[in-house]
Amino acid sequence: MNSYQQKDLQYIWHPCSQMKDYEDFPPIVIERGKGAYLYDVDGKSYLDAVSSWWVNLFGHANDRINRALSEQAQKLEHVIFANFSHVPAIDLAEEIVRIAPEGLSKVFFADNGSSAVEAALKMSFHYHQQTGHPGKTKFAAITDAYHGETLGALSVGDIDLYSKIYKPLMMNTFRAAGPDCYRCPYGKSREMCAAECFDSLERVVTEHADEICGVIIEPLVQCAAGMKIYPPVYLKKLRRLCTKHNIHFIADEIAVGFGRTGKMFACEHAGISPDMMCVSKGITAGYLPLSLVVTTDAIFSAFYADYAELKAFLHSHSYTGNALACAVARESLRIFHDEDVLARNEIKARMISEKVATLFNAHPYVGEYRQQGMIGALELVADKKTKAAFDWQKRVGYGIYRIALEKGVLLRPLGNVIYFMPPYIVEEEDIEKMVSVALASINQYFKL
Ligand SMILES: *Cc1c(COP(=O)(O)O)cnc(C)c1O
């Protein structure tokens, strides 16, 4: 252990970690980054195959973003966002409305993903209170959902590992069985599917429509659940159902927005517009915390009245609309435009799938490889025939992660799912390295 690591463990409580694990596996202290690579204080390099928790889009220390950030820092770092505004926020909001699914026309700012989810939930509830439906006080969501770690977001989420202990603190959410394409209970394949599994959500929502203000969902990929990918037709059905019952469709695009799935926003695959869209993570290309709830004129109007009617949405965060974050987000969207990022990602996504197909051909422990745009996931199973999972206590994914780190690739798993979610600037040789180290690490772990 070097002296930085000793001090780190003396003072820091790391997120999403059992700190005892750090006794024999201390934190890797990163000194700098460039492109898809991170460099620790001892000079060892790591290919950042998870985009530093799904946020980085154009590499570390990106020249264009660095310039936009330092230019903005010379002018204005932050200003109160009530009654005040600034050009980076205005430009960003205008561009977001231009590229967002049709009908999303108003931008509410927050400063991280969970706060955007909280704001959207409050906004949805509050809307129904002010439009003559005070009985609509609950939300519906699907199994394996993930919407963040604050109490409201945990309540709509469904990953026991993060939420079970806090149940007594949480609000009640109507829960429907979500899609599970790898282990489809209807025996369908992804190609031959009409989202029969939507039945469960349809039943729950129809039965409790008078009590439900909104359905929150991660469009197309439930990332935290292990990159569970499901077909767009599910979202089409949900759109119809929500409209029918005056229920908000809240799209949590925090992980999948900004090109991750192959389109700018995942909802576009289904050709639908949500009533609210939460975005964060990639919005600043991995530089600064920022999030948005993008919503409709109809929802905005329900809060628009003379002050004395007390209808305003009085939600705020100190760093709402931070100018540095907005300037960086605006520059990131310019990069999308100038460098034709979505078209180039198509080529890179194909490289990833081809590389995986060649190297992982008939691998004894890979139950499924699934991919959607720039997200690829290998689900490791104990038995390919029965699709039986490994016992969680074995920590198979974690063991492979540690081997891959030694080999210089950051592949932080989700349980027994090893996934690829690299920055969009990865080159063919990086993709080659990412996939071949994944294979070598898996094989080393299983002594193959
Ligand atoms: C990461 C994530 C969140 C929470 O965002 P934070 O910035 O970590 O609070 C919410 N929803 C989804 C789908 C996410 O992936």
CSV table of C-alpha atoms and ligand atoms in Angstrom, one decimal:
chain,number,residue,atom,x,y,z
A,1,MET,CA,0.0,0.0,0.0
A,2,ASN,CA,1.4,3.4,-0.9
A,3,SER,CA,1.1,6.4,1.3
A,4,TYR,CA,-1.8,7.9,-0.6
A,5,GLN,CA,-3.7,4.7,-0.1
A,6,GLN,CA,-3.0,4.7,3.6
A,7,LYS,CA,-4.3,8.2,3.9
A,8,ASP,CA,-7.3,7.5,1.8
A,9,LEU,CA,-8.3,4.6,4.0
A,10,GLN,CA,-7.7,6.8,7.1
A,11,TYR,CA,-10.1,9.5,5.9
A,12,ILE,CA,-12.4,8.4,3.1
A,13,TRP,CA,-15.6,6.3,3.1
A,14,HIS,CA,-16.1,5.2,-0.5
A,15,PRO,CA,-19.4,4.8,-2.3
A,16,CYS,CA,-21.0,1.5,-3.1
A,17,SER,CA,-18.2,-0.3,-1.2
A,18,GLN,CA,-17.7,-2.7,1.7
A,19,MET,CA,-14.8,-0.8,3.2
A,20,LYS,CA,-13.4,-4.0,4.7
A,21,ASP,CA,-12.7,-5.2,1.1
A,22,TYR,CA,-10.2,-2.4,0.9
A,23,GLU,CA,-7.9,-4.0,3.4
A,24,ASP,CA,-6.4,-6.3,0.8
A,25,PHE,CA,-7.6,-4.3,-2.2
A,26,PRO,CA,-6.9,-0.6,-1.5
A,27,PRO,CA,-8.3,2.1,-3.7
A,28,ILE,CA,-6.4,2.8,-7.0
A,29,VAL,CA,-5.3,6.4,-6.7
A,30,ILE,CA,-5.7,8.1,-10.1
A,31,GLU,CA,-3.4,11.0,-11.0
A,32,ARG,CA,-4.5,11.8,-14.5
A,33,GLY,CA,-6.6,10.7,-17.4
A,34,LYS,CA,-6.3,11.0,-21.2
A,35,GLY,CA,-8.8,9.8,-23.7
A,36,ALA,CA,-10.0,6.3,-22.7
A,37,TYR,CA,-7.2,5.8,-20.2
A,38,LEU,CA,-6.6,6.5,-16.5
A,39,TYR,CA,-3.2,6.6,-15.0
A,40,ASP,CA,-2.5,5.9,-11.3
A,41,VAL,CA,0.1,7.6,-9.1
A,42,ASP,CA,2.5,4.7,-9.9
A,43,GLY,CA,2.1,5.3,-13.6
A,44,LYS,CA,0.0,2.1,-14.3
A,45,SER,CA,-2.7,2.7,-16.9
A,46,TYR,CA,-6.3,1.5,-17.0
A,47,LEU,CA,-8.6,1.4,-20.0
A,48,ASP,CA,-11.8,3.0,-18.7
A,49,ALA,CA,-14.3,0.4,-20.1
A,50,VAL,CA,-17.1,1.6,-17.9
A,51,SER,CA,-16.8,5.4,-18.7
A,52,SER,CA,-16.1,6.1,-15.0
A,53,TRP,CA,-19.6,4.9,-14.0
A,54,TRP,CA,-21.3,5.7,-17.3
A,55,VAL,CA,-20.7,9.4,-17.4
A,56,ASN,CA,-17.7,9.9,-19.7
A,57,LEU,CA,-18.4,10.3,-23.4
A,58,PHE,CA,-15.4,11.9,-25.1
A,59,GLY,CA,-12.5,10.7,-23.0
A,60,HIS,CA,-10.7,12.1,-20.0
A,61,ALA,CA,-9.1,15.5,-20.3
A,62,ASN,CA,-10.8,16.2,-23.6
A,63,ASP,CA,-9.3,19.3,-25.3
A,64,ARG,CA,-12.6,20.8,-26.5
A,65,ILE,CA,-14.3,20.3,-23.2
A,66,ASN,CA,-11.3,21.6,-21.2
A,67,ARG,CA,-11.3,24.7,-23.3
A,68,ALA,CA,-15.1,25.3,-22.8
A,69,LEU,CA,-14.7,24.8,-19.1
A,70,SER,CA,-11.7,27.1,-18.6
A,71,GLU,CA,-13.3,29.8,-20.8
A,72,GLN,CA,-16.5,29.7,-18.7
A,73,ALA,CA,-14.5,29.7,-15.5
A,74,GLN,CA,-12.9,33.0,-16.6
A,75,LYS,CA,-16.4,34.5,-17.0
A,76,LEU,CA,-18.8,33.0,-14.4
A,77,GLU,CA,-18.7,29.9,-12.3
A,78,HIS,CA,-22.1,30.0,-10.7
A,79,VAL,CA,-25.0,32.3,-9.9
A,80,ILE,CA,-28.3,31.9,-8.0
A,81,PHE,CA,-30.8,30.4,-10.6
A,82,ALA,CA,-34.0,31.9,-9.1
A,83,ASN,CA,-34.6,35.2,-10.9
A,84,PHE,CA,-31.2,35.0,-12.4
A,85,SER,CA,-30.0,33.2,-15.5
A,86,HIS,CA,-27.0,32.9,-17.7
A,87,VAL,CA,-26.2,32.3,-21.4
A,88,PRO,CA,-24.8,28.7,-21.0
A,89,ALA,CA,-28.1,27.6,-19.3
A,90,ILE,CA,-30.2,29.3,-21.9
A,91,ASP,CA,-28.2,27.9,-24.8
A,92,LEU,CA,-28.2,24.4,-23.3
A,93,ALA,CA,-32.0,24.5,-22.7
A,94,GLU,CA,-32.7,25.6,-26.2
A,95,GLU,CA,-30.5,22.9,-27.7
A,96,ILE,CA,-32.0,20.2,-25.4
A,97,VAL,CA,-35.5,21.1,-26.4
A,98,ARG,CA,-34.4,21.0,-30.1
A,99,ILE,CA,-33.0,17.5,-29.8
A,100,ALA,CA,-35.4,16.0,-27.3
A,101,PRO,CA,-38.4,13.9,-28.3
A,102,GLU,CA,-41.3,16.0,-29.7
A,103,GLY,CA,-43.4,17.8,-27.2
A,104,LEU,CA,-40.7,18.2,-24.5
A,105,SER,CA,-40.4,21.9,-24.3
A,106,LYS,CA,-39.5,23.0,-20.8
A,107,VAL,CA,-36.3,22.3,-18.9
A,108,PHE,CA,-36.0,22.1,-15.2
A,109,PHE,CA,-32.5,22.0,-13.8
A,110,ALA,CA,-31.1,19.9,-10.9
A,111,ASP,CA,-27.6,18.7,-10.1
A,112,ASN,CA,-27.4,14.9,-10.2
A,113,GLY,CA,-29.5,11.9,-11.4
A,114,SER,CA,-31.3,11.1,-8.1
A,115,SER,CA,-32.3,14.8,-7.7
A,116,ALA,CA,-33.8,14.8,-11.2
A,117,VAL,CA,-35.8,11.7,-10.3
A,118,GLU,CA,-37.0,13.3,-7.0
A,119,ALA,CA,-38.0,16.5,-8.9
A,120,ALA,CA,-39.9,14.5,-11.5
A,121,LEU,CA,-41.8,12.5,-8.9
A,122,LYS,CA,-42.7,15.6,-7.0
A,123,MET,CA,-43.7,17.4,-10.2
A,124,SER,CA,-45.9,14.5,-11.3
A,125,PHE,CA,-47.7,14.2,-7.9
A,126,HIS,CA,-48.1,18.0,-7.6
A,127,TYR,CA,-49.5,18.3,-11.2
A,128,HIS,CA,-52.3,15.9,-10.4
A,129,GLN,CA,-53.0,17.7,-7.1
A,130,GLN,CA,-53.5,20.9,-9.1
A,131,THR,CA,-55.5,19.5,-11.9
A,132,GLY,CA,-58.4,17.9,-10.0
A,133,HIS,CA,-57.0,14.4,-9.3
A,134,PRO,CA,-55.9,14.5,-5.7
A,135,GLY,CA,-56.3,10.7,-5.4
A,136,LYS,CA,-53.4,10.1,-7.7
A,137,THR,CA,-50.6,9.9,-5.1
A,138,LYS,CA,-48.5,6.9,-6.0
A,139,PHE,CA,-46.2,5.7,-8.6
A,140,ALA,CA,-45.8,2.4,-10.6
A,141,ALA,CA,-42.6,0.9,-11.7
A,142,ILE,CA,-41.2,-2.4,-12.8
A,143,THR,CA,-39.0,-5.1,-11.1
A,144,ASP,CA,-35.3,-4.6,-11.2
A,145,ALA,CA,-35.7,-0.8,-11.7
A,146,TYR,CA,-33.0,1.6,-10.6
A,147,HIS,CA,-33.6,5.3,-10.3
A,148,GLY,CA,-31.0,6.4,-7.8
A,149,GLU,CA,-30.2,6.2,-4.1
A,150,THR,CA,-32.1,9.0,-2.3
A,151,LEU,CA,-35.3,7.9,-0.5
A,152,GLY,CA,-37.8,8.8,-3.2
A,153,ALA,CA,-35.7,7.3,-5.9
A,154,LEU,CA,-35.1,4.2,-3.9
A,155,SER,CA,-38.8,3.8,-3.4
A,156,VAL,CA,-39.5,3.6,-7.1
A,157,GLY,CA,-36.4,1.4,-7.6
A,158,ASP,CA,-36.4,-2.3,-7.0
A,159,ILE,CA,-32.9,-3.5,-6.4
A,160,ASP,CA,-32.9,-5.1,-2.9
A,161,LEU,CA,-29.2,-4.8,-2.5
A,162,TYR,CA,-29.6,-1.1,-2.3
A,163,SER,CA,-33.0,-0.6,-0.9
A,164,LYS,CA,-34.3,-3.5,1.2
A,165,ILE,CA,-33.0,-2.3,4.6
A,166,TYR,CA,-34.6,1.2,4.0
A,167,LYS,CA,-38.1,-0.2,3.3
A,168,PRO,CA,-39.6,1.3,6.5
A,169,LEU,CA,-38.5,4.8,5.3
A,170,MET,CA,-39.8,4.4,1.8
A,171,MET,CA,-43.1,5.3,0.1
A,172,ASN,CA,-45.3,2.5,-1.4
A,173,THR,CA,-44.9,1.9,-5.1
A,174,PHE,CA,-47.0,-0.3,-7.3
A,175,ARG,CA,-44.7,-2.9,-8.7
A,176,ALA,CA,-45.2,-4.9,-11.9
A,177,ALA,CA,-43.0,-7.7,-13.3
A,178,GLY,CA,-40.8,-6.1,-15.9
A,179,PRO,CA,-39.3,-7.6,-19.0
A,180,ASP,CA,-36.7,-10.4,-18.6
A,181,CYS,CA,-35.6,-11.2,-22.1
A,182,TYR,CA,-32.8,-13.7,-21.3
A,183,ARG,CA,-35.1,-15.7,-19.1
A,184,CYS,CA,-38.4,-14.9,-20.9
A,185,PRO,CA,-41.3,-16.4,-19.0
A,186,TYR,CA,-43.3,-16.5,-22.3
A,187,GLY,CA,-40.5,-18.5,-24.0
A,188,LYS,CA,-40.1,-15.8,-26.7
A,189,SER,CA,-36.9,-14.6,-28.3
A,190,ARG,CA,-35.9,-11.0,-28.7
A,191,GLU,CA,-36.7,-11.2,-32.5
A,192,MET,CA,-40.1,-12.9,-32.0
A,193,CYS,CA,-41.6,-10.8,-29.3
A,194,ALA,CA,-44.6,-8.4,-29.0
A,195,ALA,CA,-43.8,-7.6,-25.3
A,196,GLU,CA,-46.3,-10.1,-24.0
A,197,CYS,CA,-44.8,-9.4,-20.6
A,198,PHE,CA,-46.3,-5.9,-20.7
A,199,ASP,CA,-49.5,-7.7,-19.3
A,200,SER,CA,-48.2,-7.4,-15.8
A,201,LEU,CA,-47.7,-3.6,-15.9
A,202,GLU,CA,-51.0,-3.2,-17.8
A,203,ARG,CA,-52.8,-5.1,-15.1
A,204,VAL,CA,-51.3,-3.1,-12.2
A,205,VAL,CA,-51.8,0.2,-13.8
A,206,THR,CA,-55.4,-0.5,-15.0
A,207,GLU,CA,-56.4,-1.7,-11.6
A,208,HIS,CA,-55.0,1.3,-9.7
A,209,ALA,CA,-55.2,4.0,-12.4
A,210,ASP,CA,-57.1,6.4,-10.1
A,211,GLU,CA,-54.2,6.2,-7.5
A,212,ILE,CA,-51.3,6.5,-9.9
A,213,CYS,CA,-49.7,9.8,-10.9
A,214,GLY,CA,-46.8,8.4,-13.0
A,215,VAL,CA,-45.0,5.3,-14.2
A,216,ILE,CA,-41.2,5.7,-14.1
A,217,ILE,CA,-39.1,3.5,-16.3
A,218,GLU,CA,-35.6,3.2,-17.7
A,219,PRO,CA,-36.2,3.0,-21.5
A,220,LEU,CA,-34.7,0.0,-23.3
A,221,VAL,CA,-31.9,-0.9,-20.9
A,222,GLN,CA,-32.2,-1.4,-17.2
A,223,CYS,CA,-28.5,-0.7,-16.6
A,224,ALA,CA,-28.0,-1.2,-12.9
A,225,ALA,CA,-30.0,-4.4,-13.0
A,226,GLY,CA,-27.2,-5.9,-15.2
A,227,MET,CA,-27.7,-4.2,-18.5
A,228,LYS,CA,-31.1,-5.9,-19.1
A,229,ILE,CA,-32.2,-5.0,-22.6
A,230,TYR,CA,-35.8,-5.1,-23.7
A,231,PRO,CA,-37.5,-4.3,-27.0
A,232,PRO,CA,-39.0,-0.8,-27.8
A,233,VAL,CA,-42.5,-2.2,-28.3
A,234,TYR,CA,-42.8,-2.4,-24.5
A,235,LEU,CA,-42.4,1.4,-24.4
A,236,LYS,CA,-45.0,1.9,-27.1
A,237,LYS,CA,-47.5,-0.1,-25.1
A,238,LEU,CA,-46.6,1.9,-22.0
A,239,ARG,CA,-47.1,5.2,-23.8
A,240,ARG,CA,-50.6,4.2,-24.9
A,241,LEU,CA,-51.5,2.9,-21.4
A,242,CYS,CA,-50.3,6.1,-19.7
A,243,THR,CA,-52.2,8.4,-22.1
A,244,LYS,CA,-55.4,6.3,-21.6
A,245,HIS,CA,-55.3,6.7,-17.9
A,246,ASN,CA,-54.0,10.3,-17.5
A,247,ILE,CA,-50.8,9.0,-16.0
A,248,HIS,CA,-47.3,10.5,-16.6
A,249,PHE,CA,-44.8,8.5,-18.5
A,250,ILE,CA,-41.5,9.4,-16.7
A,251,ALA,CA,-38.5,8.3,-18.8
A,252,ASP,CA,-35.4,7.9,-16.7
A,253,GLU,CA,-32.8,8.4,-19.4
A,254,ILE,CA,-30.0,9.2,-16.9
A,255,ALA,CA,-27.9,6.2,-18.0
A,256,VAL,CA,-29.1,5.7,-21.6
A,257,GLY,CA,-29.4,9.3,-22.8
A,258,PHE,CA,-26.9,11.1,-25.0
A,259,GLY,CA,-26.3,8.4,-27.5
A,260,ARG,CA,-25.6,5.4,-25.3
A,261,THR,CA,-28.2,3.1,-27.0
A,262,GLY,CA,-27.5,4.2,-30.6
A,263,LYS,CA,-29.9,7.1,-30.7
A,264,MET,CA,-29.6,10.4,-28.8
A,265,PHE,CA,-32.4,9.3,-26.4
A,266,ALA,CA,-33.5,5.7,-25.9
A,267,CYS,CA,-37.2,6.7,-26.3
A,268,GLU,CA,-36.5,7.4,-29.9
A,269,HIS,CA,-36.2,3.7,-30.6
A,270,ALA,CA,-39.8,3.4,-29.8
A,271,GLY,CA,-40.8,6.6,-31.5
A,272,ILE,CA,-42.5,7.9,-28.4
A,273,SER,CA,-42.4,11.0,-26.3
A,274,PRO,CA,-42.5,10.7,-22.5
A,275,ASP,CA,-44.2,13.4,-20.3
A,276,MET,CA,-41.0,13.9,-18.4
A,277,MET,CA,-37.5,12.9,-19.3
A,278,CYS,CA,-34.8,12.8,-16.6
A,279,VAL,CA,-31.2,13.1,-17.9
A,280,SER,CA,-27.8,13.4,-16.2
A,281,LYS,CA,-24.6,11.3,-16.3
A,282,GLY,CA,-23.4,11.8,-19.9
A,283,ILE,CA,-24.9,15.3,-20.1
A,284,THR,CA,-21.6,16.9,-19.2
A,285,ALA,CA,-19.6,14.2,-20.9
A,286,GLY,CA,-18.4,13.0,-17.5
A,287,TYR,CA,-17.1,16.4,-16.2
A,288,LEU,CA,-19.5,17.9,-13.7
A,289,PRO,CA,-22.7,17.0,-11.9
A,290,LEU,CA,-25.8,18.3,-13.7
A,291,SER,CA,-29.2,16.9,-14.4
A,292,LEU,CA,-32.4,18.0,-16.1
A,293,VAL,CA,-36.1,17.2,-16.1
A,294,VAL,CA,-37.4,18.0,-19.5
A,295,THR,CA,-41.2,18.2,-19.7
A,296,THR,CA,-44.2,19.4,-21.6
A,297,ASP,CA,-46.1,22.7,-21.8
A,298,ALA,CA,-49.1,20.9,-20.3
A,299,ILE,CA,-47.3,20.0,-17.1
A,300,PHE,CA,-45.6,23.4,-16.9
A,301,SER,CA,-49.0,25.1,-17.3
A,302,ALA,CA,-50.5,23.4,-14.3
A,303,PHE,CA,-48.0,25.3,-12.1
A,304,TYR,CA,-48.4,28.7,-13.9
A,305,ALA,CA,-50.7,31.0,-12.0
A,306,ASP,CA,-50.9,34.2,-10.0
A,307,TYR,CA,-48.5,33.9,-7.0
A,308,ALA,CA,-51.4,33.9,-4.5
A,309,GLU,CA,-52.8,30.7,-5.9
A,310,LEU,CA,-49.6,29.0,-4.4
A,311,LYS,CA,-49.2,26.7,-7.4
A,312,ALA,CA,-45.5,27.2,-8.0
A,313,PHE,CA,-43.0,24.3,-8.0
A,314,LEU,CA,-40.8,25.4,-5.2
A,315,HIS,CA,-38.1,22.8,-5.6
A,316,SER,CA,-34.5,23.9,-5.7
A,317,HIS,CA,-30.9,22.8,-5.2
A,318,SER,CA,-28.0,25.2,-4.4
A,319,TYR,CA,-26.1,24.2,-7.5
A,320,THR,CA,-29.1,24.2,-9.8
A,321,GLY,CA,-28.1,25.3,-13.3
A,322,ASN,CA,-24.4,25.6,-12.5
A,323,ALA,CA,-22.8,27.7,-15.2
A,324,LEU,CA,-19.6,25.6,-15.6
A,325,ALA,CA,-21.7,22.4,-15.9
A,326,CYS,CA,-24.0,24.1,-18.5
A,327,ALA,CA,-21.1,25.4,-20.6
A,328,VAL,CA,-19.5,21.9,-20.6
A,329,ALA,CA,-22.9,20.2,-21.5
A,330,ARG,CA,-23.4,22.7,-24.3
A,331,GLU,CA,-19.9,22.0,-25.7
A,332,SER,CA,-20.6,18.2,-25.5
A,333,LEU,CA,-23.7,18.7,-27.6
A,334,ARG,CA,-21.6,20.6,-30.1
A,335,ILE,CA,-19.2,17.7,-30.3
A,336,PHE,CA,-22.1,15.4,-31.1
A,337,HIS,CA,-23.0,17.6,-34.0
A,338,ASP,CA,-19.5,18.5,-35.3
A,339,GLU,CA,-18.1,15.0,-35.1
A,340,ASP,CA,-21.1,13.0,-36.3
A,341,VAL,CA,-20.8,11.0,-33.1
A,342,LEU,CA,-23.9,8.8,-33.5
A,343,ALA,CA,-22.9,7.6,-36.9
A,344,ARG,CA,-19.4,6.9,-35.7
A,345,ASN,CA,-20.7,5.0,-32.7
A,346,GLU,CA,-22.6,2.7,-35.0
A,347,ILE,CA,-19.3,1.6,-36.4
A,348,LYS,CA,-17.7,1.2,-33.0
A,349,ALA,CA,-20.7,-0.7,-31.7
A,350,ARG,CA,-20.3,-3.1,-34.6
A,351,MET,CA,-16.6,-3.6,-33.8
A,352,ILE,CA,-17.5,-4.5,-30.2
A,353,SER,CA,-20.1,-7.0,-31.2
A,354,GLU,CA,-17.8,-8.6,-33.8
A,355,LYS,CA,-15.0,-8.8,-31.4
A,356,VAL,CA,-17.2,-10.4,-28.8
A,357,ALA,CA,-18.6,-12.9,-31.3
A,358,THR,CA,-15.1,-14.0,-32.4
A,359,LEU,CA,-13.5,-14.3,-28.9
A,360,PHE,CA,-16.5,-15.5,-26.9
A,361,ASN,CA,-17.7,-18.1,-29.4
A,362,ALA,CA,-19.4,-20.9,-27.3
A,363,HIS,CA,-17.8,-19.8,-24.0
A,364,PRO,CA,-18.8,-22.3,-21.3
A,365,TYR,CA,-19.9,-19.7,-18.8
A,366,VAL,CA,-21.4,-16.9,-20.9
A,367,GLY,CA,-25.1,-17.5,-20.8
A,368,GLU,CA,-25.9,-14.5,-23.0
A,369,TYR,CA,-24.1,-11.6,-24.7
A,370,ARG,CA,-26.5,-8.7,-25.3
A,371,GLN,CA,-25.8,-5.3,-26.8
A,372,GLN,CA,-27.6,-2.1,-27.5
A,373,GLY,CA,-25.5,0.5,-29.1
A,374,MET,CA,-22.5,1.3,-27.0
A,375,ILE,CA,-23.6,-1.0,-24.1
A,376,GLY,CA,-22.5,-4.6,-24.3
A,377,ALA,CA,-23.0,-7.2,-21.5
A,378,LEU,CA,-21.8,-10.7,-20.8
A,379,GLU,CA,-24.1,-12.5,-18.4
A,380,LEU,CA,-22.1,-15.3,-16.7
A,381,VAL,CA,-24.0,-18.3,-15.6
A,382,ALA,CA,-23.2,-21.5,-13.6
A,383,ASP,CA,-25.2,-23.6,-16.1
A,384,LYS,CA,-26.0,-22.5,-19.6
A,385,LYS,CA,-28.8,-25.0,-20.1
A,386,THR,CA,-30.8,-24.0,-17.1
A,387,LYS,CA,-29.5,-20.4,-17.1
A,388,ALA,CA,-28.8,-20.8,-13.4
A,389,ALA,CA,-27.0,-17.9,-11.9
A,390,PHE,CA,-23.8,-18.2,-9.8
A,391,ASP,CA,-24.4,-18.0,-6.0
A,392,TRP,CA,-24.0,-14.2,-5.2
A,393,GLN,CA,-21.8,-15.1,-2.3
A,394,LYS,CA,-19.1,-16.4,-4.6
A,395,ARG,CA,-18.7,-12.8,-6.0
A,396,VAL,CA,-17.7,-14.2,-9.4
A,397,GLY,CA,-18.0,-10.8,-11.1
A,398,TYR,CA,-15.9,-9.1,-8.4
A,399,GLY,CA,-13.2,-11.8,-8.8
A,400,ILE,CA,-13.0,-11.2,-12.5
A,401,TYR,CA,-12.9,-7.4,-12.0
A,402,ARG,CA,-9.8,-7.7,-9.8
A,403,ILE,CA,-8.0,-9.8,-12.4
A,404,ALA,CA,-8.9,-7.4,-15.2
A,405,LEU,CA,-7.6,-4.5,-13.2
A,406,GLU,CA,-4.2,-6.2,-12.9
A,407,LYS,CA,-4.3,-6.5,-16.7
A,408,GLY,CA,-5.1,-2.8,-17.0
A,409,VAL,CA,-8.8,-2.7,-17.9
A,410,LEU,CA,-11.5,-1.2,-15.6
A,411,LEU,CA,-14.5,-3.6,-16.0
A,412,ARG,CA,-16.5,-3.0,-12.9
A,413,PRO,CA,-19.2,-5.7,-13.0
A,414,LEU,CA,-22.9,-5.7,-11.9
A,415,GLY,CA,-23.1,-8.9,-10.0
A,416,ASN,CA,-22.2,-11.6,-12.5
A,417,VAL,CA,-22.6,-9.4,-15.5
A,418,ILE,CA,-19.4,-8.1,-17.1
A,419,TYR,CA,-20.2,-5.2,-19.3
A,420,PHE,CA,-18.6,-2.8,-21.8
A,421,MET,CA,-19.7,0.8,-21.7
A,422,PRO,CA,-16.7,2.7,-23.0
A,423,PRO,CA,-16.3,6.3,-23.8
A,424,TYR,CA,-17.2,7.0,-27.4
A,425,ILE,CA,-13.7,7.9,-28.4
A,426,VAL,CA,-12.4,4.3,-28.1
A,427,GLU,CA,-10.4,3.2,-31.1
A,428,GLU,CA,-10.3,-0.3,-32.6
A,429,GLU,CA,-7.2,-1.3,-30.6
A,430,ASP,CA,-8.9,-0.2,-27.3
A,431,ILE,CA,-11.9,-2.3,-28.2
A,432,GLU,CA,-9.6,-5.2,-29.0
A,433,LYS,CA,-7.9,-4.8,-25.6
A,434,MET,CA,-11.2,-4.4,-23.7
A,435,VAL,CA,-12.8,-7.6,-25.0
A,436,SER,CA,-9.6,-9.7,-25.0
A,437,VAL,CA,-8.8,-8.7,-21.4
A,438,ALA,CA,-12.4,-9.6,-20.4
A,439,LEU,CA,-12.0,-13.0,-22.0
A,440,ALA,CA,-8.5,-13.6,-20.4
A,441,SER,CA,-9.8,-12.5,-17.0
A,442,ILE,CA,-12.8,-14.7,-17.1
A,443,ASN,CA,-10.8,-17.6,-18.3
A,444,GLN,CA,-8.1,-17.0,-15.6
A,445,TYR,CA,-10.8,-16.8,-12.9
A,446,PHE,CA,-12.4,-20.1,-14.0
A,447,LYS,CA,-8.9,-21.7,-14.7
A,448,LEU,CA,-9.9,-22.4,-18.3
B,1,LIG,C1,-27.2,6.6,-12.1
B,1,LIG,C2,-28.6,6.5,-12.3
B,1,LIG,C3,-29.5,7.3,-11.5
B,1,LIG,C4,-29.0,8.2,-10.4
B,1,LIG,O1,-28.1,9.2,-10.7
B,1,LIG,P1,-27.0,9.7,-9.7
B,1,LIG,O2,-26.4,10.9,-10.4
B,1,LIG,O3,-26.1,8.6,-9.4
B,1,LIG,O4,-27.8,10.2,-8.5
B,1,LIG,C5,-30.8,7.3,-11.8
B,1,LIG,N1,-31.3,6.5,-12.7
B,1,LIG,C6,-30.5,5.8,-13.5
B,1,LIG,C7,-31.2,5.0,-14.6
B,1,LIG,C8,-29.2,5.7,-13.3
B,1,LIG,O5,-28.4,4.9,-14.1
